[in-house]
């Protein structure tokens, strides 16, 4: 009874904080700390993300670039995560980054900002079709096959959010167990069964280059794989209105997911790189997924390879659910502030299920549109990964920039939440912002040389279109 009263008191406190920010509570608070750590980690799921985009790392520098860039990315990411956690503690609203910008930016520069990343639908599609190719070598994977299977993952995430919102907390807690179990099983199996491991020099120092560019350039574009493996940790910020004790627990969940992701990601990369067979065979695998080739090279078993790959497919399904949830809450919050066309529609909450149903459907449409890029370009997967990562990184950069502007213009000197960085706040914000700006620029670089219309990286064009749409939306809503 006392526990229930304490929980009710904390929920009332969170509702009061939300009210002071100008909003009233509409969504159900069901997430605890463990559930939110699971939700966040199931979205970040660094080791799976790294394995899923291994094709980028294998072609752009190989094992040394993957491993050393991962360590650097993780250290810089902690500066960003701690900075955003401090802001989230003070302003626990579903809009996350865009809401923080509107609050922190000096009045003369404040604007509404929405950053919408793509999902991991391609990743799940690649693993499913890659297994099909492994089992039936005569089967040729076509681009349209990949897109259609990606649509399935988008549809799955949408259905789970529409019809099972009451299960999100339970799914998230189970996701932690499954994710860590799959991690331990996979690295144990490939290390135990592989009897022809690569030497340490290959893993830590011998750069591999399949791009046609110089070594220095390859090291820079190789950052994309590590950067993709360490994003989406802002997910708790978009679920704060559905979380108990959000001002204290959401920041913890955000930072904890980065630490867990950093450790599991490093261990996985080292294990996978030692177990890579011939680098050319791995990069040019007909499965389209180098990690499947590594599994097969290690185990020598098609059933064993499919079992390990299927564990990752399950993680991808869980991630599609989490990404759809976080993205739809961002859209809901943006519409609630009249920041979208037809905002009244997308800001509606289904009273029975207590979910932003129309925002969920809009997020589904955006995912489908991004997945469809692969119809038009052979580097569609690389481009979507770049768009997704740059979208997230720019959305992280804006509140950090606003925080610094607020501090130096005396608009907001001290972030008022219970989770505070104290005297380290400005230094960590500055370090994080510099890292985000640098990496966001590199995501626009082409991946193959010579560059033509088929292999061009269209990230800059896509970001430009999104910027144009945002500008039109700003002036017309």
CSV table of C-alpha atoms in Angstrom, one decimal:
chain,number,residue,atom,x,y,z
A,1,UNK,CA,0.0,0.0,0.0
A,2,UNK,CA,2.8,2.4,0.9
A,3,UNK,CA,4.6,1.5,-2.3
A,4,UNK,CA,1.5,2.3,-4.3
A,5,UNK,CA,1.1,5.7,-2.6
A,6,UNK,CA,4.8,6.5,-3.3
A,7,UNK,CA,4.4,5.5,-6.9
A,8,UNK,CA,1.2,7.6,-7.2
A,9,UNK,CA,3.0,10.6,-5.6
A,10,UNK,CA,5.9,10.3,-8.1
A,11,UNK,CA,3.5,10.1,-11.0
A,12,UNK,CA,1.7,13.2,-9.7
A,13,UNK,CA,5.0,15.0,-9.4
A,14,UNK,CA,5.9,14.1,-13.0
A,15,UNK,CA,2.5,15.3,-14.2
A,16,UNK,CA,3.1,18.6,-12.4
A,17,UNK,CA,6.5,19.0,-14.1
A,18,UNK,CA,4.8,18.3,-17.5
A,19,UNK,CA,2.1,20.8,-16.7
A,20,UNK,CA,4.6,23.6,-15.9
A,21,UNK,CA,6.1,23.0,-19.4
A,22,UNK,CA,2.7,23.7,-20.9
A,23,UNK,CA,1.3,20.2,-21.5
A,24,UNK,CA,-1.2,17.9,-19.7
A,25,UNK,CA,-0.7,14.2,-19.2
A,26,UNK,CA,-2.5,12.1,-21.9
A,27,UNK,CA,-0.4,8.9,-22.2
A,28,UNK,CA,-0.2,6.1,-19.6
A,29,UNK,CA,2.9,5.9,-17.4
A,30,UNK,CA,3.9,2.2,-17.4
A,31,UNK,CA,7.7,2.1,-17.8
A,32,UNK,CA,10.0,1.7,-14.9
A,33,UNK,CA,13.8,2.0,-15.0
A,34,UNK,CA,14.5,-1.6,-16.0
A,35,UNK,CA,11.9,-1.5,-18.7
A,36,UNK,CA,13.2,1.8,-20.1
A,37,UNK,CA,16.8,0.5,-20.0
A,38,UNK,CA,15.6,-2.5,-22.0
A,39,UNK,CA,13.6,-0.3,-24.4
A,40,UNK,CA,16.6,2.0,-25.0
A,41,UNK,CA,19.1,-0.8,-25.3
A,42,UNK,CA,16.8,-2.7,-27.7
A,43,UNK,CA,16.8,0.4,-29.9
A,44,UNK,CA,20.5,1.1,-29.5
A,45,UNK,CA,21.5,-2.6,-29.5
A,46,UNK,CA,25.0,-1.5,-30.5
A,47,UNK,CA,26.6,-4.9,-31.2
A,48,UNK,CA,23.7,-6.0,-33.4
A,49,UNK,CA,23.8,-2.7,-35.3
A,50,UNK,CA,27.5,-3.0,-35.8
A,51,UNK,CA,27.1,-6.5,-37.2
A,52,UNK,CA,24.3,-5.5,-39.4
A,53,UNK,CA,26.2,-2.7,-41.2
A,54,UNK,CA,29.5,-4.7,-41.2
A,55,UNK,CA,29.6,-4.4,-45.0
A,56,UNK,CA,30.4,-0.7,-44.5
A,57,UNK,CA,33.2,-1.4,-42.1
A,58,UNK,CA,34.7,-4.3,-44.1
A,59,UNK,CA,34.9,-2.2,-47.3
A,60,UNK,CA,35.9,1.1,-45.5
A,61,UNK,CA,39.1,0.3,-43.6
A,62,UNK,CA,38.4,-3.2,-42.3
A,63,UNK,CA,38.9,-4.4,-38.7
A,64,UNK,CA,41.4,-1.7,-37.5
A,65,UNK,CA,39.1,1.2,-38.5
A,66,UNK,CA,36.1,-0.6,-37.1
A,67,UNK,CA,37.6,-1.3,-33.7
A,68,UNK,CA,39.6,1.9,-33.0
A,69,UNK,CA,36.9,4.2,-34.4
A,70,UNK,CA,34.4,2.4,-32.1
A,71,UNK,CA,36.4,3.3,-29.0
A,72,UNK,CA,36.6,6.9,-30.1
A,73,UNK,CA,32.9,7.1,-31.0
A,74,UNK,CA,31.9,5.6,-27.6
A,75,UNK,CA,34.0,8.1,-25.6
A,76,UNK,CA,32.6,11.1,-27.6
A,77,UNK,CA,29.1,9.7,-27.4
A,78,UNK,CA,29.3,9.6,-23.6
A,79,UNK,CA,29.8,13.4,-23.6
A,80,UNK,CA,26.6,13.7,-25.7
A,81,UNK,CA,24.6,11.3,-23.7
A,82,UNK,CA,25.5,12.9,-20.3
A,83,UNK,CA,24.6,16.3,-21.8
A,84,UNK,CA,21.3,15.2,-23.1
A,85,UNK,CA,20.5,13.3,-19.9
A,86,UNK,CA,20.9,16.5,-17.9
A,87,UNK,CA,18.6,18.4,-20.2
A,88,UNK,CA,16.1,15.5,-20.3
A,89,UNK,CA,15.9,15.5,-16.5
A,90,UNK,CA,14.8,19.1,-16.5
A,91,UNK,CA,12.5,19.0,-19.4
A,92,UNK,CA,10.8,15.5,-19.6
A,93,UNK,CA,8.6,15.9,-22.7
A,94,UNK,CA,8.0,13.5,-25.5
A,95,UNK,CA,9.3,16.0,-28.1
A,96,UNK,CA,12.8,15.4,-26.8
A,97,UNK,CA,15.4,17.3,-28.7
A,98,UNK,CA,13.1,19.7,-30.6
A,99,UNK,CA,11.3,20.7,-27.3
A,100,UNK,CA,14.6,21.3,-25.6
A,101,UNK,CA,15.7,23.6,-28.4
A,102,UNK,CA,12.5,25.6,-28.1
A,103,UNK,CA,12.9,25.9,-24.4
A,104,UNK,CA,16.7,26.6,-24.2
A,105,UNK,CA,17.4,28.6,-27.3
A,106,UNK,CA,17.4,32.4,-26.8
A,107,UNK,CA,14.0,33.8,-27.9
A,108,UNK,CA,15.6,35.5,-31.0
A,109,UNK,CA,16.8,32.2,-32.4
A,110,UNK,CA,14.3,29.6,-31.0
A,111,UNK,CA,12.6,27.4,-33.6
A,112,UNK,CA,10.8,24.1,-33.6
A,113,UNK,CA,12.9,21.2,-34.9
A,114,UNK,CA,12.0,17.6,-35.8
A,115,UNK,CA,14.6,15.0,-36.6
A,116,UNK,CA,13.2,11.8,-37.9
A,117,UNK,CA,15.6,8.9,-38.4
A,118,UNK,CA,15.0,5.8,-40.6
A,119,UNK,CA,14.7,2.4,-38.9
A,120,UNK,CA,16.5,-0.8,-39.1
A,121,UNK,CA,14.0,-2.4,-41.5
A,122,UNK,CA,16.7,-3.0,-44.1
A,123,UNK,CA,18.8,-4.8,-41.5
A,124,UNK,CA,16.2,-7.4,-40.8
A,125,UNK,CA,15.4,-7.8,-44.5
A,126,UNK,CA,19.1,-8.3,-45.3
A,127,UNK,CA,19.4,-11.0,-42.6
A,128,UNK,CA,16.3,-12.9,-43.7
A,129,UNK,CA,17.2,-12.8,-47.4
A,130,UNK,CA,20.9,-13.5,-46.6
A,131,UNK,CA,19.8,-16.8,-44.9
A,132,UNK,CA,17.7,-17.6,-48.0
A,133,UNK,CA,20.7,-17.2,-50.2
A,134,UNK,CA,22.9,-19.3,-47.9
A,135,UNK,CA,20.4,-22.2,-47.9
A,136,UNK,CA,19.5,-21.9,-51.6
A,137,UNK,CA,22.6,-20.6,-53.4
A,138,UNK,CA,20.8,-20.4,-56.8
A,139,UNK,CA,18.5,-17.8,-55.3
A,140,UNK,CA,19.6,-14.2,-56.2
A,141,UNK,CA,18.7,-11.4,-53.9
A,142,UNK,CA,17.1,-8.5,-55.8
A,143,UNK,CA,16.7,-4.9,-54.5
A,144,UNK,CA,12.9,-5.1,-54.6
A,145,UNK,CA,13.0,-8.2,-52.5
A,146,UNK,CA,14.9,-6.3,-49.8
A,147,UNK,CA,12.5,-3.4,-49.9
A,148,UNK,CA,9.4,-5.6,-49.6
A,149,UNK,CA,10.8,-7.5,-46.6
A,150,UNK,CA,11.7,-4.1,-45.1
A,151,UNK,CA,8.1,-3.1,-45.5
A,152,UNK,CA,7.2,-6.1,-43.4
A,153,UNK,CA,9.4,-5.0,-40.5
A,154,UNK,CA,7.9,-1.5,-40.7
A,155,UNK,CA,4.4,-3.1,-40.6
A,156,UNK,CA,5.3,-5.3,-37.7
A,157,UNK,CA,6.5,-2.4,-35.6
A,158,UNK,CA,3.3,-0.4,-36.5
A,159,UNK,CA,1.0,-3.3,-35.5
A,160,UNK,CA,2.8,-3.9,-32.2
A,161,UNK,CA,2.5,-0.2,-31.3
A,162,UNK,CA,-1.2,0.0,-32.4
A,163,UNK,CA,-2.4,-3.2,-30.8
A,164,UNK,CA,0.0,-4.0,-28.0
A,165,UNK,CA,1.0,-0.8,-26.3
A,166,UNK,CA,0.3,-2.3,-22.9
A,167,UNK,CA,3.0,-4.9,-23.6
A,168,UNK,CA,5.8,-2.4,-24.4
A,169,UNK,CA,7.3,-2.4,-20.9
A,170,UNK,CA,7.2,-6.2,-20.6
A,171,UNK,CA,8.7,-6.6,-24.1
A,172,UNK,CA,11.5,-4.1,-23.2
A,173,UNK,CA,12.4,-6.0,-20.1
A,174,UNK,CA,12.5,-9.3,-22.0
A,175,UNK,CA,14.5,-7.6,-24.7
A,176,UNK,CA,17.4,-7.1,-22.3
A,177,UNK,CA,17.6,-10.8,-21.5
A,178,UNK,CA,17.2,-11.9,-25.1
A,179,UNK,CA,19.7,-9.3,-26.4
A,180,UNK,CA,22.4,-10.2,-23.9
A,181,UNK,CA,21.7,-14.0,-24.3
A,182,UNK,CA,22.1,-13.7,-28.1
A,183,UNK,CA,25.3,-11.7,-27.6
A,184,UNK,CA,26.9,-14.3,-25.3
A,185,UNK,CA,25.7,-17.2,-27.5
A,186,UNK,CA,27.0,-15.7,-30.8
A,187,UNK,CA,30.5,-14.6,-29.6
A,188,UNK,CA,31.0,-17.9,-27.7
A,189,UNK,CA,30.0,-20.0,-30.7
A,190,UNK,CA,32.1,-18.3,-33.3
A,191,UNK,CA,35.2,-18.1,-31.1
A,192,UNK,CA,34.8,-21.8,-30.0
A,193,UNK,CA,34.1,-23.2,-33.5
A,194,UNK,CA,36.5,-21.1,-35.6
A,195,UNK,CA,39.9,-22.9,-35.9
A,196,UNK,CA,41.5,-20.5,-38.4
A,197,UNK,CA,41.3,-17.1,-36.7
A,198,UNK,CA,43.0,-14.0,-38.1
A,199,UNK,CA,46.3,-12.8,-36.5
A,200,UNK,CA,46.2,-9.8,-34.1
A,201,UNK,CA,48.0,-7.7,-36.7
A,202,UNK,CA,45.1,-8.2,-39.1
A,203,UNK,CA,42.5,-7.2,-36.5
A,204,UNK,CA,44.3,-4.2,-35.0
A,205,UNK,CA,46.6,-2.7,-37.6
A,206,UNK,CA,46.2,-3.8,-41.2
A,207,UNK,CA,43.8,-1.4,-43.0
A,208,UNK,CA,41.6,-2.9,-45.8
A,209,UNK,CA,40.4,-0.7,-48.6
A,210,UNK,CA,37.8,-1.6,-51.2
A,211,UNK,CA,36.5,1.9,-51.9
A,212,UNK,CA,38.9,3.3,-54.5
A,213,UNK,CA,39.8,6.2,-52.2
A,214,UNK,CA,42.9,6.9,-50.2
A,215,UNK,CA,43.6,5.4,-46.8
A,216,UNK,CA,42.9,8.7,-44.8
A,217,UNK,CA,39.6,9.2,-46.6
A,218,UNK,CA,38.6,5.6,-45.9
A,219,UNK,CA,39.3,6.0,-42.2
A,220,UNK,CA,36.9,9.0,-42.2
A,221,UNK,CA,34.0,7.3,-44.0
A,222,UNK,CA,34.6,4.2,-41.9
A,223,UNK,CA,33.3,6.2,-39.0
A,224,UNK,CA,29.7,5.7,-40.3
A,225,UNK,CA,29.5,2.1,-39.1
A,226,UNK,CA,30.6,2.9,-35.6
A,227,UNK,CA,28.4,6.0,-35.5
A,228,UNK,CA,25.4,4.0,-36.6
A,229,UNK,CA,26.1,1.5,-33.9
A,230,UNK,CA,25.9,4.2,-31.3
A,231,UNK,CA,22.8,6.2,-31.9
A,232,UNK,CA,19.1,6.2,-30.8
A,233,UNK,CA,20.1,6.4,-27.1
A,234,UNK,CA,17.7,9.4,-27.0
A,235,UNK,CA,14.8,7.0,-27.0
A,236,UNK,CA,14.0,7.4,-23.3
A,237,UNK,CA,13.5,11.2,-23.9
A,238,UNK,CA,10.6,10.5,-26.2
A,239,UNK,CA,9.0,8.1,-23.8
A,240,UNK,CA,9.2,10.3,-20.7
A,241,UNK,CA,5.4,10.9,-20.7
A,242,UNK,CA,5.0,7.2,-20.4
A,243,UNK,CA,7.6,6.6,-17.7
A,244,UNK,CA,7.4,6.7,-13.9
A,245,UNK,CA,9.8,9.1,-12.2
A,246,UNK,CA,10.9,10.3,-15.6
A,247,UNK,CA,13.0,13.2,-14.3
A,248,UNK,CA,15.3,10.8,-12.5
A,249,UNK,CA,15.0,7.5,-14.3
A,250,UNK,CA,15.0,8.6,-18.0
A,251,UNK,CA,18.5,10.2,-17.8
A,252,UNK,CA,19.8,7.0,-16.1
A,253,UNK,CA,18.4,4.8,-18.8
A,254,UNK,CA,19.9,7.0,-21.5
A,255,UNK,CA,23.4,6.8,-20.1
A,256,UNK,CA,23.2,3.2,-19.1
A,257,UNK,CA,22.2,2.1,-22.6
A,258,UNK,CA,25.4,3.8,-23.9
A,259,UNK,CA,27.7,2.0,-21.4
A,260,UNK,CA,26.1,-1.4,-22.1
A,261,UNK,CA,26.2,-0.7,-25.9
A,262,UNK,CA,29.9,0.3,-25.7
A,263,UNK,CA,31.0,-2.8,-23.8
A,264,UNK,CA,29.0,-5.3,-25.8
A,265,UNK,CA,29.9,-3.5,-29.1
A,266,UNK,CA,33.6,-3.7,-28.5
A,267,UNK,CA,33.6,-7.3,-27.4
A,268,UNK,CA,31.5,-8.3,-30.5
A,269,UNK,CA,33.7,-6.4,-32.9
A,270,UNK,CA,36.9,-8.0,-31.6
A,271,UNK,CA,35.4,-11.5,-31.7
A,272,UNK,CA,33.9,-10.9,-35.2
A,273,UNK,CA,37.1,-9.5,-36.7
A,274,UNK,CA,39.2,-12.4,-35.4
A,275,UNK,CA,36.8,-14.8,-37.0
A,276,UNK,CA,36.6,-13.1,-40.4
A,277,UNK,CA,37.9,-15.5,-43.1
A,278,UNK,CA,39.1,-14.1,-46.4
A,279,UNK,CA,38.3,-10.4,-46.4
A,280,UNK,CA,37.4,-10.3,-50.1
A,281,UNK,CA,35.0,-13.3,-49.8
A,282,UNK,CA,33.4,-11.7,-46.7
A,283,UNK,CA,33.0,-8.3,-48.4
A,284,UNK,CA,31.6,-9.8,-51.6
A,285,UNK,CA,29.4,-12.5,-50.0
A,286,UNK,CA,26.3,-13.4,-52.1
A,287,UNK,CA,24.3,-13.2,-48.9
A,288,UNK,CA,24.8,-9.5,-48.8
A,289,UNK,CA,25.6,-9.7,-45.1
A,290,UNK,CA,29.2,-10.2,-44.1
A,291,UNK,CA,28.2,-11.3,-40.6
A,292,UNK,CA,26.4,-14.3,-42.1
A,293,UNK,CA,29.5,-15.2,-44.0
A,294,UNK,CA,31.5,-14.9,-40.7
A,295,UNK,CA,29.0,-17.2,-38.9
A,296,UNK,CA,29.3,-19.8,-41.7
A,297,UNK,CA,33.1,-19.4,-42.0
A,298,UNK,CA,33.3,-20.1,-38.2
A,299,UNK,CA,30.8,-22.9,-37.8
A,300,UNK,CA,30.8,-24.5,-41.2
A,301,UNK,CA,27.2,-25.3,-40.6
A,302,UNK,CA,24.2,-23.8,-42.5
A,303,UNK,CA,21.7,-24.7,-39.8
A,304,UNK,CA,24.0,-23.2,-37.1
A,305,UNK,CA,24.5,-20.1,-39.2
A,306,UNK,CA,20.8,-19.7,-39.7
A,307,UNK,CA,20.2,-20.2,-35.9
A,308,UNK,CA,22.7,-17.4,-35.0
A,309,UNK,CA,21.3,-15.1,-37.7
A,310,UNK,CA,17.7,-15.7,-36.6
A,311,UNK,CA,18.6,-14.5,-33.1
A,312,UNK,CA,19.6,-11.2,-34.6
A,313,UNK,CA,16.4,-11.1,-36.7
A,314,UNK,CA,14.4,-11.3,-33.4
A,315,UNK,CA,16.4,-8.4,-32.0
A,316,UNK,CA,15.7,-6.5,-35.2
A,317,UNK,CA,12.0,-7.1,-34.8
A,318,UNK,CA,12.1,-5.8,-31.2
A,319,UNK,CA,14.1,-2.8,-32.4
A,320,UNK,CA,11.6,-2.0,-35.1
A,321,UNK,CA,8.9,-1.8,-32.4
A,322,UNK,CA,11.0,0.5,-30.2
A,323,UNK,CA,12.0,2.8,-33.1
A,324,UNK,CA,8.5,3.1,-34.3
A,325,UNK,CA,7.4,4.0,-30.7
A,326,UNK,CA,10.1,6.7,-30.2
A,327,UNK,CA,9.6,8.2,-33.7
A,328,UNK,CA,5.8,8.4,-33.4
A,329,UNK,CA,6.0,10.1,-30.0
A,330,UNK,CA,8.3,12.7,-31.5
A,331,UNK,CA,5.7,13.3,-34.3
A,332,UNK,CA,2.9,13.4,-31.7
A,333,UNK,CA,4.8,16.0,-29.6
A,334,UNK,CA,5.6,18.1,-32.7
A,335,UNK,CA,1.9,18.0,-33.9
A,336,UNK,CA,0.8,18.9,-30.3
A,337,UNK,CA,2.7,22.1,-30.8
A,338,UNK,CA,1.1,22.7,-34.2
A,339,UNK,CA,4.3,22.0,-36.0
A,340,UNK,CA,3.0,19.7,-38.7
A,341,UNK,CA,0.4,20.0,-41.5
A,342,UNK,CA,-2.9,18.5,-40.1
A,343,UNK,CA,-1.5,18.8,-36.6
A,344,UNK,CA,-4.9,18.3,-34.9
A,345,UNK,CA,-5.1,14.9,-36.5
A,346,UNK,CA,-1.6,13.7,-35.6
A,347,UNK,CA,-1.9,15.1,-32.1
A,348,UNK,CA,-4.9,13.0,-31.3
A,349,UNK,CA,-4.6,10.3,-28.6
A,350,UNK,CA,-6.7,7.2,-28.7
A,351,UNK,CA,-8.5,7.3,-25.4
A,352,UNK,CA,-9.0,3.6,-25.1
A,353,UNK,CA,-5.4,2.5,-25.8
A,354,UNK,CA,-3.8,5.8,-24.7
A,355,UNK,CA,-1.6,6.0,-27.8
A,356,UNK,CA,-1.0,8.6,-30.6
A,357,UNK,CA,-2.5,6.3,-33.3
A,358,UNK,CA,-2.3,8.8,-36.2
A,359,UNK,CA,1.3,9.7,-35.3
A,360,UNK,CA,2.2,6.0,-35.3
A,361,UNK,CA,0.7,5.6,-38.8
A,362,UNK,CA,2.6,8.7,-40.0
A,363,UNK,CA,5.8,7.2,-38.7
A,364,UNK,CA,5.1,4.1,-40.6
A,365,UNK,CA,4.6,6.0,-43.9
A,366,UNK,CA,7.9,7.9,-43.3
A,367,UNK,CA,9.7,4.6,-42.8
A,368,UNK,CA,8.2,3.1,-46.0
A,369,UNK,CA,9.3,6.2,-48.0
A,370,UNK,CA,12.9,5.9,-46.7
A,371,UNK,CA,13.0,2.2,-47.4
A,372,UNK,CA,11.8,2.9,-51.0
A,373,UNK,CA,15.1,4.7,-51.8
A,374,UNK,CA,16.6,1.4,-52.5
A,375,UNK,CA,14.5,1.0,-55.6
A,376,UNK,CA,16.4,3.8,-57.2
A,377,UNK,CA,20.1,3.4,-56.2
A,378,UNK,CA,22.5,0.5,-55.6
A,379,UNK,CA,23.9,2.3,-52.6
A,380,UNK,CA,20.4,2.7,-51.1
A,381,UNK,CA,21.3,0.8,-47.9
A,382,UNK,CA,24.4,2.9,-47.4
A,383,UNK,CA,22.3,6.1,-48.1
A,384,UNK,CA,19.5,5.1,-45.7
A,385,UNK,CA,22.1,4.3,-43.0
A,386,UNK,CA,23.7,7.7,-43.6
A,387,UNK,CA,20.4,9.5,-43.5
A,388,UNK,CA,19.3,7.7,-40.3
A,389,UNK,CA,22.6,8.4,-38.6
A,390,UNK,CA,22.9,12.0,-39.7
A,391,UNK,CA,19.3,12.6,-38.8
A,392,UNK,CA,19.9,11.5,-35.2
A,393,UNK,CA,23.2,13.2,-34.9
A,394,UNK,CA,21.9,16.6,-36.1
A,395,UNK,CA,18.9,16.2,-33.7
A,396,UNK,CA,21.4,15.7,-30.9
A,397,UNK,CA,23.6,18.6,-31.9
A,398,UNK,CA,20.7,21.2,-31.8
A,399,UNK,CA,19.9,21.0,-28.1
A,400,UNK,CA,23.6,21.0,-27.2
A,401,UNK,CA,24.1,24.1,-29.3
A,402,UNK,CA,21.0,25.7,-27.8
A,403,UNK,CA,22.3,24.8,-24.3
A,404,UNK,CA,25.6,26.6,-25.0
A,405,UNK,CA,23.7,29.6,-26.5
A,406,UNK,CA,21.5,29.7,-23.5
A,407,UNK,CA,24.5,29.7,-21.1
A,408,UNK,CA,26.5,32.4,-22.9
A,409,UNK,CA,23.6,34.7,-23.4
A,410,UNK,CA,22.4,34.2,-19.8
A,411,UNK,CA,19.1,32.9,-21.0
A,412,UNK,CA,19.5,29.7,-19.0
A,413,UNK,CA,22.6,29.4,-16.9
A,414,UNK,CA,21.8,26.3,-14.9
A,415,UNK,CA,19.7,23.3,-16.0
A,416,UNK,CA,17.2,22.9,-13.2
A,417,UNK,CA,16.6,19.1,-13.2
A,418,UNK,CA,17.7,16.6,-10.5
A,419,UNK,CA,20.2,15.0,-12.8
A,420,UNK,CA,23.0,17.5,-13.1
A,421,UNK,CA,26.6,17.6,-14.4
A,422,UNK,CA,27.6,20.6,-12.4
A,423,UNK,CA,30.8,22.3,-13.5
A,424,UNK,CA,31.4,19.7,-16.2
A,425,UNK,CA,28.2,20.6,-18.0
A,426,UNK,CA,29.5,23.2,-20.5
A,427,UNK,CA,32.7,21.3,-21.2
A,428,UNK,CA,30.8,18.1,-22.0
A,429,UNK,CA,28.3,20.0,-24.1
A,430,UNK,CA,31.1,21.6,-26.1
A,431,UNK,CA,33.0,18.3,-26.7
A,432,UNK,CA,29.8,16.6,-27.7
A,433,UNK,CA,28.8,19.3,-30.1
A,434,UNK,CA,32.1,19.3,-31.9
A,435,UNK,CA,32.0,15.6,-32.3
A,436,UNK,CA,28.4,15.7,-33.7
A,437,UNK,CA,29.2,18.4,-36.2
A,438,UNK,CA,32.3,16.7,-37.5
A,439,UNK,CA,30.7,13.3,-38.0
A,440,UNK,CA,27.5,14.7,-39.5
A,441,UNK,CA,29.6,16.3,-42.3
A,442,UNK,CA,31.4,13.0,-43.0
A,443,UNK,CA,28.1,11.1,-43.5
A,444,UNK,CA,27.6,13.0,-46.7
A,445,UNK,CA,30.8,11.7,-48.4
A,446,UNK,CA,30.5,9.1,-51.2
A,447,UNK,CA,31.5,5.6,-50.4
A,448,UNK,CA,32.9,4.4,-53.7
A,449,UNK,CA,35.3,5.8,-56.3
A,450,UNK,CA,34.8,6.7,-59.1
A,451,UNK,CA,31.5,8.4,-58.1
A,452,UNK,CA,28.5,8.1,-60.5
A,453,UNK,CA,24.7,8.4,-60.3
A,454,UNK,CA,24.4,4.8,-59.3
A,455,UNK,CA,26.7,4.8,-56.3
A,456,UNK,CA,26.4,8.4,-55.2
A,457,UNK,CA,25.6,9.1,-51.6
A,458,UNK,CA,22.3,11.0,-51.7
A,459,UNK,CA,22.2,11.8,-48.0
A,460,UNK,CA,22.9,15.6,-48.5
A,461,UNK,CA,20.0,15.7,-51.0
A,462,UNK,CA,17.7,13.9,-48.7
A,463,UNK,CA,18.6,16.1,-45.7
A,464,UNK,CA,18.1,19.2,-48.0
A,465,UNK,CA,14.6,18.0,-48.9
A,466,UNK,CA,13.8,17.4,-45.2
A,467,UNK,CA,15.1,20.9,-44.5
A,468,UNK,CA,12.9,22.4,-47.2
A,469,UNK,CA,9.9,20.6,-45.9
A,470,UNK,CA,10.6,21.8,-42.4
A,471,UNK,CA,10.9,25.4,-43.6
A,472,UNK,CA,7.6,25.2,-45.5
A,473,UNK,CA,6.0,23.5,-42.4
A,474,UNK,CA,7.3,26.2,-40.1
A,475,UNK,CA,5.9,29.1,-42.2
A,476,UNK,CA,2.6,27.4,-43.0
A,477,UNK,CA,1.5,26.0,-39.6
